[in-house]
Coordinates of C-alpha atoms and ligand atoms in Angstrom, one line a residue:
M21 CA -85.3 5.9 -20.7
L22 CA -88.2 7.3 -19.2
T23 CA -89.4 8.8 -15.7
P24 CA -91.8 7.6 -13.6
A25 CA -94.1 10.6 -14.3
E26 CA -93.7 9.9 -18.3
N27 CA -94.2 6.2 -18.1
A28 CA -97.6 6.8 -16.4
L29 CA -98.4 9.4 -19.1
L30 CA -98.0 6.8 -21.6
T31 CA -99.2 3.7 -19.9
Q32 CA -102.2 4.7 -18.5
T33 CA -105.7 5.2 -20.5
N34 CA -108.8 4.8 -18.0
A35 CA -111.2 7.7 -18.2
G36 CA -109.9 11.1 -17.2
T37 CA -105.9 10.2 -17.6
P38 CA -104.6 12.6 -20.3
M39 CA -103.7 9.6 -22.7
G40 CA -107.2 7.8 -21.9
E41 CA -108.7 11.2 -23.3
V42 CA -106.2 10.9 -26.5
F43 CA -107.9 7.3 -27.1
R44 CA -111.5 9.0 -26.5
R45 CA -110.8 11.4 -29.1
F46 CA -111.0 8.4 -32.0
W47 CA -113.0 5.8 -33.1
V48 CA -111.2 2.4 -31.7
P49 CA -111.3 -1.1 -33.0
A50 CA -113.0 -3.1 -30.3
M51 CA -114.9 -6.3 -31.6
L52 CA -115.3 -8.5 -34.3
P53 CA -118.8 -8.5 -36.0
S54 CA -119.1 -12.0 -35.7
E55 CA -119.1 -11.6 -32.2
L56 CA -122.9 -10.2 -32.4
P57 CA -123.7 -12.5 -35.2
R58 CA -127.3 -11.2 -35.9
A59 CA -130.0 -9.0 -34.4
D60 CA -131.1 -9.8 -31.1
S61 CA -127.9 -12.0 -30.6
D62 CA -126.6 -12.8 -27.0
P63 CA -124.9 -9.8 -25.1
V64 CA -121.3 -10.1 -25.0
R65 CA -118.9 -8.6 -22.2
L66 CA -116.6 -5.7 -23.4
R67 CA -113.7 -3.8 -21.3
L68 CA -112.4 -1.3 -23.1
L69 CA -110.1 1.8 -21.8
G70 CA -110.6 0.4 -18.4
E71 CA -114.4 0.5 -18.7
D72 CA -116.5 -2.5 -18.2
L73 CA -119.3 -2.5 -20.8
V74 CA -121.8 -5.0 -22.5
A75 CA -122.4 -5.1 -26.2
F76 CA -125.5 -6.2 -27.8
R77 CA -127.3 -6.0 -31.1
D78 CA -130.6 -5.0 -30.8
T79 CA -134.0 -6.0 -33.3
T80 CA -133.1 -4.0 -36.4
G81 CA -129.4 -5.1 -36.3
A82 CA -127.8 -1.7 -34.5
I83 CA -125.4 -2.3 -32.4
G84 CA -125.3 -1.1 -28.7
V85 CA -122.1 -0.7 -26.2
I86 CA -123.5 0.2 -22.6
Q87 CA -122.2 0.3 -19.2
N88 CA -122.0 -3.4 -17.6
N89 CA -123.7 -2.2 -14.2
C90 CA -127.4 -1.6 -14.4
P91 CA -128.2 2.4 -13.5
H92 CA -130.8 0.8 -11.1
R93 CA -128.6 -1.3 -8.6
G94 CA -126.0 -2.4 -10.5
A95 CA -127.0 -5.7 -11.4
S96 CA -124.7 -6.6 -14.8
L97 CA -126.6 -6.1 -18.1
F98 CA -124.3 -9.1 -19.2
F99 CA -127.1 -11.5 -17.8
G100 CA -130.0 -9.0 -19.6
R101 CA -132.5 -10.2 -21.8
N102 CA -132.0 -9.0 -25.5
E103 CA -135.4 -8.6 -26.4
E104 CA -137.6 -5.9 -28.8
Q105 CA -135.4 -3.1 -29.4
G106 CA -133.6 -3.2 -26.1
L107 CA -131.7 -5.1 -23.4
R108 CA -133.7 -5.9 -20.4
C109 CA -132.0 -6.0 -16.7
V110 CA -133.0 -9.4 -15.0
Y111 CA -133.1 -7.8 -11.6
H112 CA -136.3 -5.9 -11.8
G113 CA -136.7 -5.3 -15.6
W114 CA -135.5 -2.1 -16.5
K115 CA -134.7 -1.9 -20.1
F116 CA -132.2 0.0 -22.3
D117 CA -131.7 0.9 -25.7
V118 CA -128.6 1.1 -27.8
D119 CA -128.6 4.8 -26.9
G120 CA -128.5 3.9 -23.2
K121 CA -132.1 5.2 -22.9
C122 CA -134.4 3.8 -20.4
V123 CA -137.5 2.8 -22.3
D124 CA -139.1 0.6 -19.6
M125 CA -138.9 0.3 -16.2
P126 CA -142.1 -2.1 -14.9
N127 CA -141.2 -2.2 -11.2
E128 CA -142.1 1.9 -10.9
P129 CA -145.7 3.3 -11.0
A130 CA -147.0 3.9 -14.6
E131 CA -147.5 7.8 -13.7
S132 CA -143.9 8.2 -12.7
D133 CA -141.7 9.9 -14.8
F134 CA -138.4 8.5 -13.0
R135 CA -137.5 6.8 -16.2
Q136 CA -137.1 10.0 -18.3
K137 CA -134.3 11.1 -15.6
V138 CA -132.3 7.7 -15.9
K139 CA -130.1 7.0 -18.6
A140 CA -127.4 4.6 -19.1
T141 CA -123.8 5.3 -20.3
A142 CA -124.0 4.3 -24.2
Y143 CA -121.1 4.9 -26.6
P144 CA -121.8 5.0 -30.5
A145 CA -120.7 1.7 -32.4
K146 CA -120.6 1.1 -36.1
E147 CA -119.3 -1.6 -38.3
W148 CA -116.3 -0.7 -40.6
G149 CA -113.8 -2.3 -42.5
G150 CA -114.3 -5.9 -41.1
L151 CA -114.5 -4.5 -37.3
I152 CA -116.8 -3.1 -34.8
W153 CA -115.5 0.1 -33.6
V154 CA -116.5 2.3 -30.6
Y155 CA -116.2 6.0 -29.9
M156 CA -115.8 6.9 -26.0
G157 CA -115.3 10.5 -26.4
P158 CA -117.1 13.8 -26.1
K159 CA -120.6 13.4 -27.9
E160 CA -120.2 16.5 -29.5
R161 CA -116.5 15.7 -30.9
E162 CA -117.4 12.4 -32.2
P163 CA -115.6 12.2 -35.7
S164 CA -116.3 10.6 -39.0
L165 CA -114.8 7.1 -39.3
P166 CA -111.2 6.6 -40.4
Q167 CA -110.8 6.3 -43.9
Y168 CA -108.2 3.3 -43.6
P169 CA -107.7 2.2 -47.2
W170 CA -109.1 -1.2 -46.4
C171 CA -112.3 0.4 -45.0
L172 CA -113.4 1.6 -48.6
V173 CA -112.9 -0.8 -50.6
P174 CA -116.2 -2.7 -52.3
N175 CA -115.5 -6.1 -50.2
A176 CA -114.3 -3.9 -46.9
D177 CA -116.7 -6.4 -44.9
H178 CA -115.3 -9.5 -45.6
T179 CA -111.6 -8.2 -44.6
P180 CA -109.7 -11.1 -42.6
V181 CA -109.2 -10.0 -39.3
A182 CA -107.8 -11.8 -36.4
K183 CA -108.3 -10.7 -32.8
W184 CA -106.5 -11.8 -29.4
M185 CA -105.9 -10.8 -25.8
Q186 CA -102.3 -9.8 -24.6
E187 CA -101.8 -9.8 -21.2
S188 CA -99.6 -6.5 -20.7
N189 CA -99.9 -2.9 -21.4
Y190 CA -100.6 -1.7 -24.9
T191 CA -97.3 0.0 -25.4
Q192 CA -95.5 -3.0 -25.2
G193 CA -96.9 -4.6 -27.9
L194 CA -97.0 -1.2 -30.0
E195 CA -93.2 -1.0 -29.5
G196 CA -92.6 -4.5 -30.7
N197 CA -94.8 -3.8 -34.1
L198 CA -92.2 -0.8 -34.5
D199 CA -89.1 -2.8 -33.8
T200 CA -87.5 -4.2 -37.1
S201 CA -84.3 -5.5 -35.2
H202 CA -85.8 -8.3 -33.4
I203 CA -87.0 -10.3 -36.5
N204 CA -83.6 -12.0 -37.1
F205 CA -83.5 -12.9 -33.6
L206 CA -86.6 -13.3 -31.8
H207 CA -88.4 -14.8 -35.1
R208 CA -85.2 -16.9 -36.4
A209 CA -85.6 -20.2 -37.4
F210 CA -82.1 -22.2 -37.8
D211 CA -83.2 -23.8 -41.1
R212 CA -84.0 -20.5 -42.8
P213 CA -81.2 -18.3 -43.7
I214 CA -81.1 -15.0 -42.1
N215 CA -83.6 -12.7 -43.8
T216 CA -81.2 -10.5 -45.6
R217 CA -83.6 -7.8 -46.1
L218 CA -84.3 -7.4 -42.4
S219 CA -80.7 -8.2 -41.4
N220 CA -78.7 -6.4 -38.9
S221 CA -75.5 -7.2 -40.4
A222 CA -76.4 -5.1 -43.5
P223 CA -75.5 -1.4 -42.2
M224 CA -79.2 0.0 -41.8
K225 CA -80.2 3.8 -41.3
L226 CA -83.5 4.4 -39.2
I227 CA -85.1 7.6 -40.4
V228 CA -88.6 9.1 -38.8
L229 CA -90.9 11.1 -40.7
Q230 CA -93.7 12.8 -39.3
T231 CA -96.8 12.8 -41.3
A232 CA -100.6 13.9 -41.1
F233 CA -101.8 10.5 -39.9
G234 CA -98.9 10.2 -37.0
F235 CA -95.2 9.4 -38.9
V236 CA -93.6 7.1 -41.0
Y237 CA -90.5 5.0 -40.3
G238 CA -88.0 4.3 -42.9
A239 CA -85.3 1.6 -42.9
K240 CA -82.8 2.0 -45.5
R241 CA -80.0 -0.6 -46.1
Q242 CA -76.9 -0.4 -48.0
A243 CA -76.4 0.1 -51.7
L244 CA -77.2 -2.9 -53.4
E245 CA -74.4 -3.9 -55.9
D246 CA -76.3 -1.8 -58.8
G247 CA -76.2 1.0 -56.3
R248 CA -79.8 0.6 -55.3
Y249 CA -81.2 1.1 -51.7
H250 CA -83.6 -1.7 -50.0
W251 CA -86.4 0.5 -48.2
R252 CA -88.8 -0.6 -45.9
L253 CA -91.2 2.2 -45.0
T254 CA -94.0 1.3 -42.1
T255 CA -96.6 3.5 -41.2
F256 CA -97.8 4.7 -37.8
A257 CA -101.3 6.4 -37.5
Y258 CA -102.7 7.6 -34.1
P259 CA -103.7 6.6 -31.7
T260 CA -102.0 2.9 -32.1
F261 CA -102.3 1.6 -35.6
T262 CA -99.3 0.3 -37.4
A263 CA -99.0 -1.2 -41.2
I264 CA -95.6 -3.1 -41.7
P265 CA -94.6 -3.4 -45.2
G266 CA -94.9 -7.1 -47.0
P267 CA -96.9 -8.9 -49.6
K268 CA -100.6 -7.2 -49.4
L269 CA -99.8 -4.5 -47.0
G270 CA -97.9 -6.7 -44.8
G271 CA -99.0 -6.6 -41.3
C272 CA -101.6 -4.0 -40.1
F273 CA -102.0 -4.3 -36.4
F274 CA -104.1 -2.2 -33.7
V275 CA -103.1 -2.6 -30.1
I276 CA -105.9 -1.0 -28.2
P277 CA -106.3 -0.8 -24.4
R278 CA -108.5 -3.0 -22.5
D279 CA -107.2 -1.7 -19.4
D280 CA -103.6 -0.4 -18.3
E281 CA -102.7 -4.1 -17.9
T282 CA -104.2 -5.9 -21.1
S283 CA -104.8 -5.0 -24.6
W284 CA -107.1 -6.4 -27.5
W285 CA -104.9 -6.6 -30.5
F286 CA -106.7 -7.0 -34.0
M287 CA -104.5 -8.2 -36.8
I288 CA -105.9 -7.3 -40.4
R289 CA -104.8 -8.2 -44.0
P290 CA -106.2 -5.5 -46.1
L291 CA -107.9 -6.4 -49.3
V292 CA -105.9 -3.8 -51.0
N293 CA -102.2 -3.6 -51.9
Q294 CA -99.5 -1.5 -51.0
N295 CA -100.1 0.4 -54.4
G296 CA -103.7 1.2 -53.8
V297 CA -104.8 -2.0 -56.0
P298 CA -107.7 -3.6 -54.5
E299 CA -107.3 -7.2 -54.1
P300 CA -109.7 -10.2 -53.9
D301 CA -111.0 -11.7 -50.9
L302 CA -109.5 -14.9 -50.1
S303 CA -110.3 -15.1 -46.9
A304 CA -113.4 -17.8 -47.4
R305 CA -110.6 -20.6 -47.9
D306 CA -109.3 -20.5 -44.7
P307 CA -109.3 -17.6 -42.7
Y308 CA -107.2 -18.8 -40.0
K309 CA -104.5 -20.3 -42.6
L310 CA -104.3 -17.0 -44.4
L311 CA -103.6 -15.0 -41.2
Q312 CA -100.9 -18.0 -40.8
Y313 CA -103.1 -18.5 -37.2
G314 CA -102.3 -21.9 -36.2
R315 CA -104.8 -24.0 -33.8
Q316 CA -101.9 -24.4 -31.3
V317 CA -101.7 -20.8 -31.1
F318 CA -105.2 -19.6 -30.5
D319 CA -108.1 -22.2 -29.9
P320 CA -111.2 -20.9 -28.1
S321 CA -111.5 -24.6 -26.5
L322 CA -108.2 -24.2 -25.2
T323 CA -108.9 -21.0 -24.0
H324 CA -109.3 -20.8 -19.5
E325 CA -112.1 -18.7 -20.0
P326 CA -114.5 -19.0 -23.0
G327 CA -114.6 -15.7 -24.9
S328 CA -111.6 -14.2 -23.0
W329 CA -109.5 -14.0 -26.4
R330 CA -106.6 -15.4 -24.0
L331 CA -103.9 -17.1 -26.4
A332 CA -104.0 -20.8 -25.8
R333 CA -100.1 -20.3 -25.0
N334 CA -99.8 -17.8 -22.5
G335 CA -97.8 -16.9 -19.4
G336 CA -99.4 -19.4 -16.9
N337 CA -98.3 -22.0 -18.9
D338 CA -94.8 -20.8 -20.1
Y339 CA -96.4 -20.6 -23.3
L340 CA -95.6 -24.3 -23.6
I341 CA -92.0 -23.4 -24.2
D342 CA -90.0 -26.5 -25.8
R343 CA -86.5 -26.2 -24.7
D344 CA -85.5 -28.9 -27.1
M345 CA -87.0 -27.0 -30.1
Q346 CA -85.3 -24.2 -28.7
R347 CA -81.9 -26.1 -29.1
R348 CA -82.6 -27.7 -32.7
I349 CA -85.2 -25.8 -34.4
N350 CA -85.3 -21.6 -33.2
Y351 CA -84.3 -19.2 -31.1
T352 CA -87.3 -19.5 -28.7
G353 CA -88.6 -22.9 -28.4
L354 CA -91.9 -21.3 -29.2
P355 CA -94.0 -21.5 -32.5
T356 CA -95.1 -18.6 -34.9
N357 CA -94.3 -14.8 -34.5
R358 CA -97.4 -14.2 -32.6
V359 CA -96.7 -16.6 -29.3
Q360 CA -93.4 -15.4 -29.6
D361 CA -94.1 -11.7 -29.6
A362 CA -96.4 -12.5 -27.0
A363 CA -93.9 -14.2 -24.7
V364 CA -91.2 -11.6 -24.6
T365 CA -93.5 -8.7 -24.3
E366 CA -95.4 -10.1 -21.7
S367 CA -92.8 -11.0 -19.7
M368 CA -91.5 -7.6 -19.2
G369 CA -94.3 -7.5 -16.6
K370 CA -98.0 -6.0 -17.0
V371 CA -96.6 -2.6 -17.1
Y372 CA -93.0 -2.2 -17.8
D373 CA -91.2 0.2 -15.6
R374 CA -89.0 2.0 -18.3
T375 CA -87.0 3.7 -15.9
Q376 CA -84.9 0.5 -16.2
E377 CA -84.2 0.3 -19.9
H378 CA -81.4 1.3 -21.9
L379 CA -82.5 2.5 -25.7
G380 CA -79.9 2.1 -28.6
A381 CA -80.2 3.4 -32.3
A382 CA -82.2 0.5 -32.8
D383 CA -84.9 1.9 -30.7
T384 CA -85.5 5.2 -32.6
A385 CA -88.8 4.7 -33.8
I386 CA -90.3 3.7 -30.4
I387 CA -88.8 6.7 -29.1
Q388 CA -90.5 8.6 -31.7
M389 CA -93.8 6.9 -30.9
R390 CA -93.5 7.6 -27.4
R391 CA -92.8 11.2 -27.8
H392 CA -95.6 11.4 -30.4
L393 CA -98.0 10.0 -28.2
M394 CA -97.0 12.0 -25.2
H395 CA -97.0 15.3 -27.0
L396 CA -100.6 14.6 -28.3
A397 CA -101.8 13.7 -24.5
E398 CA -100.2 16.9 -23.2
A399 CA -101.4 19.0 -26.1
L400 CA -104.9 17.7 -25.7
Q401 CA -104.7 18.7 -21.5
R402 CA -104.2 22.3 -23.0
G403 CA -107.0 22.2 -24.8
E404 CA -105.8 21.4 -28.8
E405 CA -107.3 19.0 -30.0
P406 CA -105.5 16.4 -32.4
D407 CA -105.9 17.5 -36.2
L408 CA -106.1 14.0 -37.3
A409 CA -109.5 13.1 -35.8
A410 CA -111.2 16.0 -37.9
H411 CA -109.4 14.6 -41.0
P412 CA -110.5 11.1 -41.5
E413 CA -109.0 11.1 -45.1
W414 CA -105.5 11.5 -43.7
F415 CA -106.0 7.9 -42.5
R416 CA -105.3 6.6 -46.2
Q417 CA -102.0 5.6 -46.4
A418 CA -99.9 2.6 -47.0
P419 CA -96.4 1.2 -46.1
L420 CA -93.9 0.4 -48.9
E421 CA -91.2 -2.2 -49.5
V422 CA -89.0 -1.2 -52.6
V423 CA -85.5 -1.6 -54.2
S424 CA -84.7 2.1 -55.4
L425 CA -82.3 4.5 -56.5
E426 CA -83.8 6.8 -54.5
E427 CA -81.6 8.0 -51.3
D428 CA -83.7 10.4 -49.5
M429 CA -86.6 9.2 -47.4
P430 CA -89.1 12.0 -47.5
T431 CA -88.7 12.2 -51.4
L432 CA -89.5 8.4 -51.5
W433 CA -92.3 8.5 -49.3
E434 CA -94.1 11.6 -51.0
Q435 CA -93.8 9.9 -54.6
H436 CA -95.1 6.8 -52.9
H437 CA -98.0 8.4 -50.8
A438 CA -99.4 10.2 -54.0
A439 CA -99.0 7.2 -56.4
F440 CA -101.0 5.1 -53.8
L441 CA -103.6 7.6 -53.2
H442 CA -103.9 8.4 -56.9
E443 CA -104.1 4.6 -58.0
F444 CA -106.3 4.0 -55.0
A445 CA -109.0 6.5 -56.1
A446 CA -108.6 5.4 -59.8
S447 CA -109.3 1.9 -58.7
G448 CA -113.0 2.9 -57.8
A449 CA -112.7 2.3 -54.3
S450 CA -115.7 4.0 -52.1
T451 CA -114.7 7.8 -51.6
D452 CA -117.0 8.6 -48.6
A453 CA -117.8 6.6 -45.2
A454 CA -121.4 6.6 -46.1
N455 CA -121.6 2.6 -46.4
A456 CA -120.5 2.2 -42.6
R457 CA -123.4 0.2 -40.7
A458 CA -124.4 1.9 -37.6
Ligands
FES523 S1 -130.5 -3.9 -11.0 FE1 -131.0 -3.4 -12.9 S2 -133.3 -3.2 -12.8 FE2 -132.5 -3.0 -10.7
FE2_524 FE1 -92.0 -9.8 -34.1

């Protein structure tokens, strides 16, 4: 349970809020490169951390992310004309480059230096690991790009990534990603045996270990007959990245605030496995199948607003729940994990009132995540910058699923982490961030 003040601290991320400042110390994923497919392609609306922005790609292919409202008199630059090295407001013709500099002001006298005095808010944006990242913090603190392992492999640009919008505060989705115990309920299909790997019928111990990048959350299940334990270690990196163990690094998710009531989701299938070995790119075969992302779940033609990234099944249509399916087929009457997760976490309300909740032992990782994020926000208010932002190499990590005789979580993690880093370096993955495309 949180107090009203803690709930506000955790959930509010607009400019000037303590948690908003935390997000503004990191590069955050914001778009897919395919949304800006080529030089001078159409401008795209982008709402991020409560700010209305417009993204475009200039004539050289560089990405600009600038304020939505034209600095002259506020017309939306979404309607702008993307021409030779800049975006021109169609109202009176002011033109801005990717850095927000006003490069033309045709309705003012030629001798006027007014143009020099006007600047649009613009944020740096880069392509990296199959995503477009944006940094919205102080210029002098701009960090290097985070060295998530999948961003460093030779085929990083082809990393399969799915994106969608969820209609609730970022914390609700994030908490679902850190919550093992829902899997055999929410995601249960009656014709599938209970997943004994994840089953709550086996006594389970949850252990949380603080790390340089955030924390690792380990679930240890009872010893098998031969005395070994079944371990699942999920990693969490600030501000909101979770990597859930499974084949091919399992599920890697970012949940990024769009504003306080909606969030952007990015689901990534890294082209590197939990042992640090790069994997081939199979996305060309069928990226949606690869992401188990069926037509019924997300189909741009079914969304209410094109480009909104709203799930076709959403709160407005009760996710098209099928009560007969719920009786006979699965718990929810909803297809796929994505819809099931969205339905329950959105149904809490846009910003859940955490003064009303009752947390149990199964919620340990959620409690830790909140504490860590709130500590980060409070420390930043005192002027203590997050160390992680200055250490992009600390993002190199991977979750783990293993059956092992090891009883001690810190030992298991350290061995896995060291072996992962060693193998990853030996595999020939790039070791610097120089290949980021600005
Ligand atoms: S409002 Fe954009 S140029 Fe006037
Ligand atoms: Fe889930």
